[in-house]
Short mmCIF file of C-alpha atoms and ligand atoms in Angstrom, two decimals:
data_model
loop_
_atom_site.label_atom_id
_atom_site.label_comp_id
_atom_site.label_asym_id
_atom_site.label_seq_id
_atom_site.Cartn_x
_atom_site.Cartn_y
_atom_site.Cartn_z
CA MET A 29 17.60 5.25 16.26
CA THR A 30 20.61 5.93 18.79
CA SER A 31 20.18 9.89 18.42
CA PRO A 32 23.07 11.42 17.46
CA GLY A 33 26.66 11.37 18.57
CA LEU A 34 25.43 7.27 19.61
CA SER A 35 26.61 5.19 17.35
CA SER A 36 27.54 1.89 15.68
CA ARG A 37 30.91 1.09 14.58
CA VAL A 38 30.00 -0.32 10.99
CA THR A 39 26.22 1.39 9.79
CA CYS A 40 24.34 -0.13 7.78
CA VAL A 41 21.44 2.31 5.73
CA VAL A 42 19.14 0.08 3.36
CA GLY A 43 15.24 0.38 1.89
CA LEU A 44 12.29 -1.94 2.95
CA GLN A 45 10.31 -1.37 0.04
CA TRP A 46 10.61 -0.30 -3.56
CA GLY A 47 13.36 2.35 -2.56
CA ASP A 48 12.61 5.92 -2.25
CA GLU A 49 12.17 6.03 0.94
CA ALA A 50 13.72 8.46 1.94
CA LYS A 51 17.70 6.39 2.45
CA GLY A 52 19.06 10.06 2.23
CA LYS A 53 18.05 11.34 5.18
CA VAL A 54 18.36 8.61 7.27
CA VAL A 55 22.54 8.37 5.24
CA ASP A 56 23.11 12.64 6.42
CA LEU A 57 21.18 11.76 10.44
CA LEU A 58 23.94 9.15 10.20
CA SER A 59 26.94 10.68 9.25
CA GLN A 60 26.95 12.58 11.79
CA GLU A 61 28.93 9.24 13.43
CA HIS A 62 30.58 7.79 10.63
CA ASP A 63 34.37 8.77 9.35
CA VAL A 64 32.97 7.32 6.07
CA VAL A 65 30.03 6.37 3.75
CA VAL A 66 29.99 3.78 1.36
CA ARG A 67 27.79 3.59 -1.74
CA PHE A 68 28.47 -0.11 -2.71
CA ASN A 69 24.81 -1.30 -5.57
CA GLY A 70 22.87 0.25 -8.68
CA GLY A 71 24.26 3.53 -10.25
CA ALA A 72 22.94 6.86 -11.22
CA ASN A 73 19.02 4.89 -10.94
CA ALA A 74 19.84 6.18 -7.54
CA GLY A 75 18.53 9.82 -6.59
CA HIS A 76 18.84 10.64 -3.04
CA THR A 77 17.93 13.09 -1.86
CA VAL A 78 19.02 15.54 1.44
CA VAL A 79 17.49 18.57 2.66
CA TRP A 80 20.47 21.09 4.80
CA ASN A 81 20.10 24.73 5.41
CA GLY A 82 17.78 25.34 2.92
CA HIS A 83 18.88 24.30 0.47
CA THR A 84 17.75 20.36 -0.94
CA PHE A 85 21.69 18.55 -2.71
CA LYS A 86 19.49 15.17 -4.81
CA PHE A 87 22.31 12.45 -5.27
CA SER A 88 22.59 9.80 -7.29
CA LEU A 89 26.61 8.28 -7.59
CA LEU A 90 27.99 10.47 -5.06
CA PRO A 91 27.74 8.97 -0.73
CA THR A 92 25.31 10.77 0.61
CA GLY A 93 27.42 12.36 3.15
CA LEU A 94 30.32 13.95 1.54
CA LEU A 95 28.02 17.08 2.85
CA HIS A 96 29.36 16.73 6.19
CA PRO A 97 33.42 17.80 6.29
CA HIS A 98 34.83 14.53 7.26
CA VAL A 99 33.38 12.49 5.63
CA VAL A 100 35.11 9.96 3.41
CA GLY A 101 32.39 8.70 0.58
CA VAL A 102 33.65 5.59 -1.19
CA ILE A 103 32.43 4.64 -4.29
CA GLY A 104 32.38 0.61 -4.81
CA ASN A 105 33.43 -2.08 -6.96
CA GLY A 106 29.42 -2.68 -7.21
CA VAL A 107 28.30 0.49 -8.64
CA VAL A 108 28.47 1.59 -12.31
CA VAL A 109 29.73 4.23 -13.59
CA SER A 110 28.67 6.74 -15.88
CA PRO A 111 31.52 9.30 -15.61
CA PRO A 112 29.67 12.15 -16.41
CA GLN A 113 26.97 12.44 -14.28
CA LEU A 114 29.77 11.87 -11.12
CA LEU A 115 31.59 14.68 -12.55
CA LYS A 116 28.27 16.70 -12.84
CA GLU A 117 27.89 16.07 -8.31
CA ILE A 118 31.43 17.01 -8.19
CA GLU A 119 30.99 20.60 -9.25
CA ALA A 120 27.82 20.66 -8.37
CA LEU A 121 29.13 20.44 -4.52
CA GLN A 122 32.14 22.47 -6.08
CA GLN A 123 29.83 25.26 -6.77
CA VAL A 124 27.82 25.66 -3.44
CA GLY A 125 31.77 25.29 -1.56
CA ILE A 126 31.83 21.72 -0.68
CA GLU A 127 35.13 20.55 -1.73
CA VAL A 128 35.33 17.33 -2.21
CA ARG A 129 39.73 17.12 -2.94
CA GLY A 130 41.23 14.03 -1.31
CA ARG A 131 37.66 12.85 0.62
CA LEU A 132 36.76 10.57 -2.29
CA LEU A 133 36.98 7.00 -3.79
CA VAL A 134 36.21 5.24 -6.95
CA SER A 135 36.59 2.00 -6.98
CA ASP A 136 38.56 0.67 -9.96
CA ARG A 137 36.87 -2.05 -10.17
CA ALA A 138 33.90 -0.33 -10.56
CA HIS A 139 32.63 -0.78 -14.24
CA VAL A 140 31.42 1.88 -16.94
CA VAL A 141 28.18 3.31 -17.10
CA PHE A 142 28.73 4.37 -22.19
CA PRO A 143 26.12 5.96 -23.74
CA TYR A 144 25.86 2.86 -25.75
CA HIS A 145 24.42 1.63 -22.67
CA GLN A 146 21.11 4.15 -21.67
CA GLU A 147 20.19 3.57 -25.94
CA GLU A 148 19.78 0.22 -25.02
CA ASP A 149 18.62 0.04 -21.84
CA ARG A 150 15.42 2.50 -24.26
CA LEU A 151 14.98 0.66 -26.80
CA ARG A 152 14.94 -2.89 -24.75
CA GLU A 153 12.06 -0.68 -23.07
CA GLN A 154 10.69 0.18 -26.04
CA GLY A 155 11.28 -3.53 -27.59
CA THR A 156 9.02 -5.15 -25.40
CA THR A 157 4.67 -5.92 -24.39
CA GLN A 158 6.13 -6.99 -21.01
CA PRO A 159 9.06 -3.11 -20.70
CA ILE A 160 10.17 -2.56 -17.00
CA GLY A 161 10.30 1.04 -16.27
CA THR A 162 13.88 1.71 -15.95
CA THR A 163 15.16 4.45 -15.28
CA GLY A 164 16.98 4.40 -18.48
CA ARG A 165 20.58 4.49 -17.45
CA GLY A 166 22.23 1.77 -18.48
CA ILE A 167 21.91 -0.33 -15.56
CA GLY A 168 20.32 -3.17 -16.89
CA PRO A 169 22.62 -3.11 -19.50
CA CYS A 170 26.14 -2.01 -17.86
CA TYR A 171 25.31 -5.00 -15.16
CA GLN A 172 24.94 -7.45 -17.94
CA ASP A 173 28.27 -6.78 -19.55
CA LYS A 174 30.29 -6.94 -16.56
CA VAL A 175 28.42 -10.08 -15.69
CA GLY A 176 29.08 -11.09 -19.44
CA ARG A 177 32.48 -10.02 -19.32
CA ASN A 178 33.40 -9.85 -23.34
CA TYR A 179 32.01 -6.17 -23.25
CA ALA A 180 33.00 -4.84 -20.19
CA ILE A 181 35.32 -1.28 -19.19
CA ARG A 182 36.35 -1.04 -15.65
CA VAL A 183 36.92 2.01 -14.18
CA GLY A 184 41.08 2.06 -14.03
CA GLU A 185 40.35 0.95 -17.54
CA LEU A 186 39.80 4.98 -17.82
CA LEU A 187 44.15 5.72 -18.08
CA ASP A 188 44.80 4.29 -20.22
CA GLU A 189 43.43 6.19 -23.87
CA ALA A 190 45.69 3.78 -26.01
CA HIS A 191 43.99 0.75 -24.68
CA LEU A 192 40.22 2.46 -23.69
CA GLU A 193 39.95 2.30 -27.47
CA ARG A 194 42.10 -0.89 -28.54
CA ARG A 195 39.10 -2.10 -25.48
CA LEU A 196 36.10 0.87 -27.34
CA ARG A 197 37.02 -1.28 -30.69
CA GLU A 198 36.76 -4.05 -29.95
CA ILE A 199 32.61 -3.58 -27.99
CA LEU A 200 31.94 -1.02 -30.32
CA PRO A 201 31.12 -3.27 -33.43
CA HIS A 202 29.51 -5.68 -31.58
CA LYS A 203 27.08 -3.49 -30.08
CA SER A 204 26.06 -1.28 -32.76
CA ARG A 205 24.46 -5.11 -34.46
CA TRP A 206 22.79 -5.12 -30.56
CA LEU A 207 21.88 -2.13 -31.88
CA ALA A 208 19.96 -2.57 -34.31
CA THR A 209 18.34 -5.72 -33.69
CA PHE A 210 16.95 -3.82 -31.11
CA SER A 211 15.98 -0.76 -33.13
CA SER A 212 13.83 -2.68 -35.69
CA ARG A 213 12.11 -4.90 -33.22
CA ALA A 214 11.24 -1.16 -30.96
CA GLU A 215 10.07 -0.33 -34.34
CA CYS A 216 8.21 -3.06 -34.85
CA GLY A 217 5.07 -2.70 -32.35
CA SER A 218 6.35 -0.82 -29.34
CA ALA A 219 3.69 0.90 -27.90
CA ASN A 220 6.58 2.71 -25.94
CA PRO A 221 7.27 6.38 -26.73
CA SER A 222 10.82 7.33 -26.64
CA ARG A 223 12.18 8.15 -23.29
CA ALA A 224 12.61 12.34 -23.14
CA ASP A 225 15.45 11.32 -20.47
CA THR A 226 17.40 9.65 -21.84
CA PRO A 227 19.62 10.76 -24.65
CA GLN A 228 20.04 9.00 -27.89
CA MET A 229 22.45 8.04 -30.14
CA GLY A 230 23.21 8.06 -33.58
CA SER A 231 22.19 5.52 -36.35
CA SER A 232 23.79 2.51 -34.83
CA GLY A 233 26.19 1.79 -37.66
CA GLU A 234 28.08 5.26 -36.93
CA LEU A 235 29.39 4.35 -33.82
CA SER A 236 31.12 1.58 -34.12
CA SER A 237 32.90 3.51 -37.38
CA ASP A 238 36.78 5.23 -36.85
CA LYS A 239 35.84 8.15 -36.48
CA ALA A 240 33.28 7.19 -33.32
CA VAL A 241 35.67 5.30 -31.69
CA ARG A 242 38.82 7.81 -31.58
CA GLU A 243 35.88 9.89 -30.39
CA LEU A 244 34.28 7.91 -27.53
CA ALA A 245 37.55 6.97 -27.14
CA SER A 246 38.99 10.34 -26.51
CA THR A 247 35.51 11.49 -24.02
CA TYR A 248 36.01 8.67 -21.86
CA ALA A 249 39.51 9.54 -21.44
CA ALA A 250 39.32 13.47 -21.12
CA TYR A 251 36.43 12.36 -18.14
CA GLY A 252 39.67 9.04 -16.28
CA ARG A 253 42.10 12.52 -15.73
CA LYS A 254 39.63 14.43 -14.73
CA LEU A 255 38.94 11.27 -12.07
CA GLN A 256 41.76 10.43 -11.39
CA PRO A 257 42.89 11.60 -7.81
CA TRP A 258 39.64 9.64 -6.78
CA ILE A 259 40.54 6.32 -8.76
CA GLY A 260 41.97 3.72 -6.83
CA ASP A 261 41.56 0.46 -4.52
CA THR A 262 38.16 1.34 -2.25
CA VAL A 263 38.67 -2.57 -0.97
CA ARG A 264 42.30 -2.22 0.59
CA PHE A 265 40.50 1.36 1.55
CA LEU A 266 37.31 0.18 3.09
CA HIS A 267 39.54 -2.93 4.48
CA GLN A 268 42.50 -0.05 6.50
CA ALA A 269 40.26 2.25 7.18
CA TYR A 270 38.60 -0.36 9.53
CA GLN A 271 41.68 -0.99 10.97
CA GLN A 272 42.30 2.07 12.55
CA GLY A 273 39.18 2.52 14.50
CA LYS A 274 36.72 4.33 11.92
CA ARG A 275 33.23 3.89 11.15
CA LEU A 276 31.57 2.93 7.68
CA LEU A 277 28.25 3.38 7.28
CA PHE A 278 26.76 1.68 3.85
CA GLU A 279 24.21 4.04 1.93
CA THR A 280 21.94 1.46 -0.50
CA ALA A 281 21.16 2.72 -3.35
CA GLN A 282 17.36 1.73 -4.20
CA GLY A 283 15.03 -1.17 -1.86
CA CYS A 284 15.14 -4.76 -1.07
CA LEU A 285 12.12 -5.47 -3.49
CA LEU A 286 14.13 -4.15 -6.20
CA ASP A 287 16.93 -6.57 -5.77
CA VAL A 288 17.74 -9.06 -8.58
CA ASP A 289 17.59 -11.67 -6.58
CA HIS A 290 14.79 -11.04 -4.24
CA GLY A 291 13.16 -8.41 -5.18
CA THR A 292 9.54 -9.07 -7.45
CA TYR A 293 11.65 -10.28 -9.91
CA PRO A 294 11.33 -9.56 -13.56
CA PHE A 295 10.64 -5.29 -12.46
CA VAL A 296 13.84 -5.37 -10.24
CA THR A 297 17.20 -2.96 -10.80
CA SER A 298 20.31 -5.32 -11.41
CA SER A 299 22.39 -4.90 -8.21
CA ASN A 300 21.21 -6.15 -4.70
CA SER A 301 20.00 -3.83 -3.71
CA SER A 302 19.41 -5.66 0.00
CA THR A 303 22.32 -5.56 2.34
CA THR A 304 23.18 -8.62 0.58
CA GLY A 305 24.81 -6.83 -1.82
CA LEU A 306 27.23 -5.21 0.33
CA TRP A 307 30.10 -7.97 0.67
CA SER A 308 30.30 -8.31 -3.12
CA GLY A 309 29.91 -4.94 -3.89
CA SER A 310 32.65 -3.84 -1.52
CA GLY A 311 34.82 -6.12 -0.89
CA PHE A 312 33.84 -5.11 3.11
CA PRO A 313 32.31 -8.52 4.91
CA ALA A 314 29.43 -8.03 6.42
CA ARG A 315 29.95 -10.12 8.95
CA TYR A 316 31.84 -6.78 10.35
CA LEU A 317 28.43 -5.21 10.26
CA GLU A 318 27.10 -4.98 13.45
CA ARG A 319 24.07 -1.98 13.20
CA VAL A 320 20.96 -1.89 10.63
CA VAL A 321 18.41 0.30 9.82
CA GLY A 322 16.35 -0.98 6.93
CA VAL A 323 14.36 2.63 6.06
CA VAL A 324 10.07 2.04 5.26
CA LYS A 325 7.55 4.96 4.75
CA ALA A 326 4.63 5.21 6.66
CA TYR A 327 3.23 4.32 3.96
CA THR A 328 4.40 3.01 0.06
CA THR A 329 5.51 4.50 -3.19
CA ARG A 330 6.95 2.53 -6.72
CA VAL A 331 8.18 3.82 -10.03
CA GLY A 332 7.73 2.00 -12.82
CA ALA A 333 5.80 -0.51 -13.49
CA GLY A 334 5.70 -4.65 -11.59
CA PRO A 335 2.99 -5.31 -8.77
CA PHE A 336 1.86 -3.74 -5.88
CA PRO A 337 -0.75 -4.83 -3.72
CA THR A 338 -1.79 -2.08 -1.44
CA GLU A 339 -1.26 0.53 -4.21
CA LEU A 340 -4.53 2.93 -4.08
CA ASP A 341 -5.26 3.87 -7.96
CA ASN A 342 -8.12 6.46 -6.24
CA HIS A 343 -7.90 10.25 -4.30
CA LEU A 344 -6.02 8.44 -1.07
CA GLY A 345 -3.64 7.53 -3.94
CA ASP A 346 -4.00 11.01 -4.51
CA TYR A 347 -4.01 12.62 -1.48
CA ILE A 348 -0.63 10.74 -0.77
CA ARG A 349 1.47 11.40 -4.01
CA ARG A 350 0.22 15.49 -3.31
CA ARG A 351 1.38 15.85 0.33
CA GLY A 352 4.56 13.49 -0.73
CA LYS A 353 5.54 14.76 -3.33
CA GLU A 354 5.44 11.90 -4.61
CA TYR A 355 7.83 12.53 -7.49
CA GLY A 356 10.71 11.01 -8.98
CA THR A 357 13.90 12.35 -7.84
CA VAL A 358 15.68 10.83 -11.22
CA THR A 359 12.83 10.28 -14.31
CA GLY A 360 9.94 13.24 -12.50
CA ARG A 361 7.84 10.15 -12.98
CA PRO A 362 4.31 10.36 -10.44
CA ARG A 363 5.38 7.41 -8.07
CA ARG A 364 2.35 4.98 -7.31
CA CYS A 365 1.51 5.46 -3.88
CA GLY A 366 -0.53 2.85 -1.32
CA TRP A 367 -0.62 1.71 2.07
CA PHE A 368 1.98 -0.37 4.56
CA ASP A 369 2.56 -3.51 3.75
CA ALA A 370 3.40 -5.03 6.36
CA VAL A 371 4.18 -8.19 4.48
CA ALA A 372 6.29 -6.90 2.25
CA VAL A 373 8.22 -5.14 4.92
CA ARG A 374 8.46 -8.27 7.19
CA TYR A 375 9.65 -10.52 4.39
CA THR A 376 12.41 -7.68 3.66
CA ALA A 377 13.44 -6.53 7.25
CA GLN A 378 14.34 -10.46 7.34
CA ILE A 379 16.85 -10.95 4.03
CA SER A 380 18.56 -7.89 5.39
CA ALA A 381 18.92 -8.55 8.87
CA ALA A 382 17.42 -5.14 9.84
CA ASP A 383 17.71 -4.33 13.46
CA GLU A 384 15.43 -1.44 13.51
CA LEU A 385 13.26 1.06 11.21
CA ALA A 386 13.61 4.24 10.70
CA VAL A 387 9.57 5.40 9.06
CA MET A 388 9.59 9.08 7.01
CA LEU A 389 6.90 11.12 6.18
CA LEU A 390 4.62 10.24 8.89
CA ASP A 391 3.56 13.72 8.28
CA VAL A 392 1.61 12.59 4.90
CA LEU A 393 -0.82 9.94 6.41
CA SER A 394 -2.28 13.95 8.40
CA GLY A 395 -5.64 14.50 7.71
CA LEU A 396 -7.30 10.83 6.56
CA ASP A 397 -10.21 9.38 8.69
CA GLU A 398 -8.93 6.34 8.01
CA LEU A 399 -5.34 4.20 7.95
CA ALA A 400 -5.07 0.89 7.00
CA ILE A 401 -2.51 -1.26 6.66
CA CYS A 402 -1.47 -5.26 4.96
CA VAL A 403 -1.70 -7.48 7.33
CA ALA A 404 -1.77 -10.92 4.98
CA TYR A 405 -2.70 -11.62 1.86
CA GLU A 406 -5.56 -12.98 0.59
CA VAL A 407 -5.14 -15.72 -2.63
CA ASN A 408 -7.58 -17.19 -3.67
CA GLY A 409 -9.77 -17.16 -0.23
CA GLU A 410 -6.61 -18.63 0.89
CA LEU A 411 -5.05 -16.43 2.73
CA PHE A 412 -1.34 -16.11 3.31
CA ALA A 413 1.66 -14.29 6.63
CA GLU A 414 3.90 -14.53 4.42
CA PHE A 415 5.32 -13.25 1.00
CA PRO A 416 5.30 -14.38 -2.05
CA SER A 417 7.87 -15.76 -4.70
CA ASP A 418 6.35 -16.46 -7.72
CA PRO A 419 5.33 -12.42 -9.14
CA GLU A 420 1.71 -14.59 -10.45
CA ILE A 421 1.18 -15.14 -6.91
CA LEU A 422 2.18 -11.48 -5.90
CA LEU A 423 0.04 -10.53 -8.92
CA ARG A 424 -3.12 -12.11 -7.77
CA CYS A 425 -2.19 -11.33 -3.75
CA ARG A 426 -5.61 -9.16 -3.08
CA PRO A 427 -4.28 -7.77 0.43
CA VAL A 428 -5.86 -8.47 3.50
CA TYR A 429 -5.98 -5.02 6.37
CA GLU A 430 -5.98 -3.64 9.44
CA ARG A 431 -8.49 -0.40 9.80
CA LEU A 432 -7.20 2.21 12.77
CA PRO A 433 -8.03 5.74 12.59
CA GLY A 434 -6.88 8.23 11.14
CA TRP A 435 -5.07 12.07 12.56
CA LYS A 436 -6.05 15.48 11.48
CA GLN A 437 -3.74 17.21 13.14
CA GLU A 438 -0.16 18.55 11.01
CA LEU A 439 3.44 16.66 11.81
CA GLY A 440 5.85 18.75 10.46
CA GLN A 441 6.67 20.93 13.85
CA VAL A 442 6.41 17.28 16.42
CA GLN A 443 9.54 16.86 17.83
CA ARG A 444 8.74 14.51 20.38
CA TRP A 445 7.31 11.18 20.80
CA ALA A 446 4.84 11.86 23.13
CA ASP A 447 3.47 15.11 21.44
CA LEU A 448 2.88 12.99 18.63
CA PRO A 449 -1.55 12.87 18.00
CA LYS A 450 -2.96 9.61 19.43
CA GLU A 451 -3.74 8.13 16.78
CA ALA A 452 -0.29 8.27 15.05
CA ARG A 453 1.73 6.17 18.31
CA HIS A 454 -0.36 4.04 18.06
CA TYR A 455 -0.92 3.14 14.18
CA LEU A 456 3.59 3.25 14.74
CA ASP A 457 3.05 0.48 17.59
CA ARG A 458 1.14 -1.41 15.29
CA LEU A 459 3.50 -0.76 12.25
CA SER A 460 6.08 -1.63 14.66
CA GLU A 461 4.32 -5.16 16.10
CA LEU A 462 3.56 -6.20 12.92
CA VAL A 463 7.15 -6.16 11.34
CA GLY A 464 8.05 -6.73 14.12
CA LEU A 465 10.94 -4.61 14.97
CA PRO A 466 11.29 -1.21 16.73
CA ILE A 467 11.33 1.94 14.67
CA GLY A 468 14.34 4.06 15.95
CA CYS A 469 13.33 6.71 14.27
CA VAL A 470 10.61 8.46 12.53
CA SER A 471 9.67 11.69 10.32
CA VAL A 472 8.08 13.91 10.05
CA GLY A 473 9.45 16.10 7.55
CA PRO A 474 13.23 16.91 4.86
CA ALA A 475 14.90 17.94 7.21
CA ARG A 476 17.41 17.35 9.16
CA GLU A 477 15.41 18.82 12.42
CA GLN A 478 12.02 17.12 11.75
CA THR A 479 13.03 13.62 13.15
CA ILE A 480 11.91 12.56 16.77
CA PHE A 481 15.05 9.99 17.90
CA LEU A 482 13.25 6.85 19.80
CA THR A 483 15.57 6.13 21.14
P1 LIG B 501 15.52 7.75 -1.46
O1 LIG B 501 15.65 7.38 -2.90
O2 LIG B 501 15.54 7.18 -0.20
O3 LIG B 501 16.61 8.51 -1.10
O4 LIG B 501 14.69 8.49 -1.14
P2 LIG B 501 14.19 10.17 -1.43
O5 LIG B 501 15.00 11.41 -1.77
O6 LIG B 501 13.90 10.01 -3.84
O7 LIG B 501 12.35 10.35 -1.36
C1 LIG B 501 12.23 10.55 -0.70
C2 LIG B 501 11.43 12.16 -0.28
O8 LIG B 501 11.39 12.76 0.80
C3 LIG B 501 12.40 13.62 -0.51
O9 LIG B 501 12.12 14.58 -1.67
C4 LIG B 501 13.20 13.97 0.87
O10 LIG B 501 13.42 14.63 0.24
C5 LIG B 501 11.66 14.18 1.77
N1 LIG B 501 11.83 13.44 2.59
C6 LIG B 501 12.33 12.49 3.74
N2 LIG B 501 11.77 12.30 4.72
C7 LIG B 501 10.83 13.09 4.63
C8 LIG B 501 9.42 13.14 5.26
O11 LIG B 501 9.40 12.41 6.79
N3 LIG B 501 8.14 13.83 5.48
C9 LIG B 501 8.61 14.62 4.37
N4 LIG B 501 7.40 15.53 3.73
N5 LIG B 501 8.73 14.71 3.14
C10 LIG B 501 10.30 13.40 3.01
P1 LIG B 502 16.34 5.09 -4.92
O1 LIG B 502 18.11 5.13 -4.56
C1 LIG B 502 12.96 4.05 -6.99
C2 LIG B 502 12.83 1.05 -10.07
C3 LIG B 502 12.92 1.70 -11.47
C4 LIG B 502 12.80 1.09 -12.47
C5 LIG B 502 13.48 -0.93 -12.12
C6 LIG B 502 13.93 -0.74 -12.79
O2 LIG B 502 16.83 6.11 -4.99
O3 LIG B 502 15.69 4.41 -3.90
P2 LIG B 502 16.41 0.67 -13.28
O4 LIG B 502 17.22 1.95 -14.41
O5 LIG B 502 17.14 0.00 -12.23
O6 LIG B 502 17.55 -0.90 -14.16
O7 LIG B 502 15.29 0.55 -12.96
O8 LIG B 502 13.35 -0.28 -9.96
N1 LIG B 502 14.17 1.97 -9.20
C7 LIG B 502 14.16 2.15 -8.27
N2 LIG B 502 12.89 3.36 -7.42
N3 LIG B 502 13.97 4.35 -5.43
C8 LIG B 502 15.06 3.91 -6.44
O9 LIG B 502 16.32 4.14 -6.49
C9 LIG B 502 15.86 3.82 -7.98
N4 LIG B 502 15.84 2.90 -8.98
C10 LIG B 502 16.14 2.62 -9.75
O10 LIG B 502 11.79 2.14 -11.75
O11 LIG B 502 10.96 0.29 -11.73
MG1 LIG B 503 14.74 8.10 -4.65
#
């Protein structure tokens, strides 16, 4: 990664693992050299952290770049928006003196997450023998309604209360029936306890009563009025900004291995969380992209269920979790931890067209005698160097490791490549070689200054 000052005009930051690769920090660093920062997928399932001037900021819906006063943030059509969450984040920024007025545009085509989506998310997870381990934010059910078309509501529709009430009057009886069905399924034999981080709704019958319809319409229309100054046509805005020579930065949520098409399906999120989602989720052609920064941790983490060949379900995994503070930004769940998987990252770098790697949290690995990188998979005695498309095969994959010496030195203060221990340099060189991409930057701590730029 080039140090701030040497920029490309259109850049995308994308996670090459299962999310939480520290994309927030990279977007923050690159925001210095961009004018517009764009979210195009996911919703409040994302949790992007930036540590700045001793403050920790957590962004779920707002583009991370808004911390920079010159940046305009865009929430594209591909995002699913929870209005109360968005307003909460805007308020949190304003409380620390960061003005969002005039610096944010939310697509009128983005879809709205309602409380019944969160309820459906919760009940679906409870009612299945194979829960995904979602964030409980209603993301999947909202995208389902979007694609299903009949029962979806877009952000632009919040601006007309009479229309919104008519739409909800049509939708809520259906939702009410579905929730009743899911609810009885969830009661029959679920092993999943109700999750404390998901709001509970009243009984599904109450949901479609005349009073409930009016109340929901009035609450969401009020959100619409508050958000009105920011709602508009983001597609037109992005094209105009590009034509005016503005520099655009796309901030992908989640990671490629959670992509609904290219990830470890069905243990994925419900959007295209690789660069493949950029074009559809923003209306800005991906062929204008000049640079794709693929973000990886120096190891691997995953939250929720699904295959994870290099998982360390032992004291080493605990060591990484403790040093990396590996607990979910959104739900607080402990993240599963494991070694770096070069087979998976080679695959995700390819589908994302990554030009370079940003290797994050290297400092976490200090103190280990030996490190390992997965260089191939073994299934029934056969070796594979490619990431399998069949999740059943992935489940049976055993990692083949290359072992490398570790280092003892703490890295938090290291500013230059040459000052890294030689074992750390060797580890990074090997990782870059195995993935087939140069390393643009190495991160040795959460703060902006704890970054080593290599180009
Ligand atoms: P994102 O979703 O990809 O933006 O990542 P998260 O914010 O969910 O998780 C990354 C976590 O790692 C955050 O708590 C960051 O503050 C922290 N972090 C970022 N870079 C580093 C680093 O180099 N070292 C350490 N120890 N922590 C880091
Ligand atoms: P950021 O942007 C890590 C995971 C959930 C679950 C699966 C589906 O911070 O990297 P969902 O609620 O999307 O239906 O859950 O996806 N997941 C994430 N894991 N980082 C994220 O976002 C995630 N967003 C969703 O844990 O396994
Ligand atoms: Mg995160």
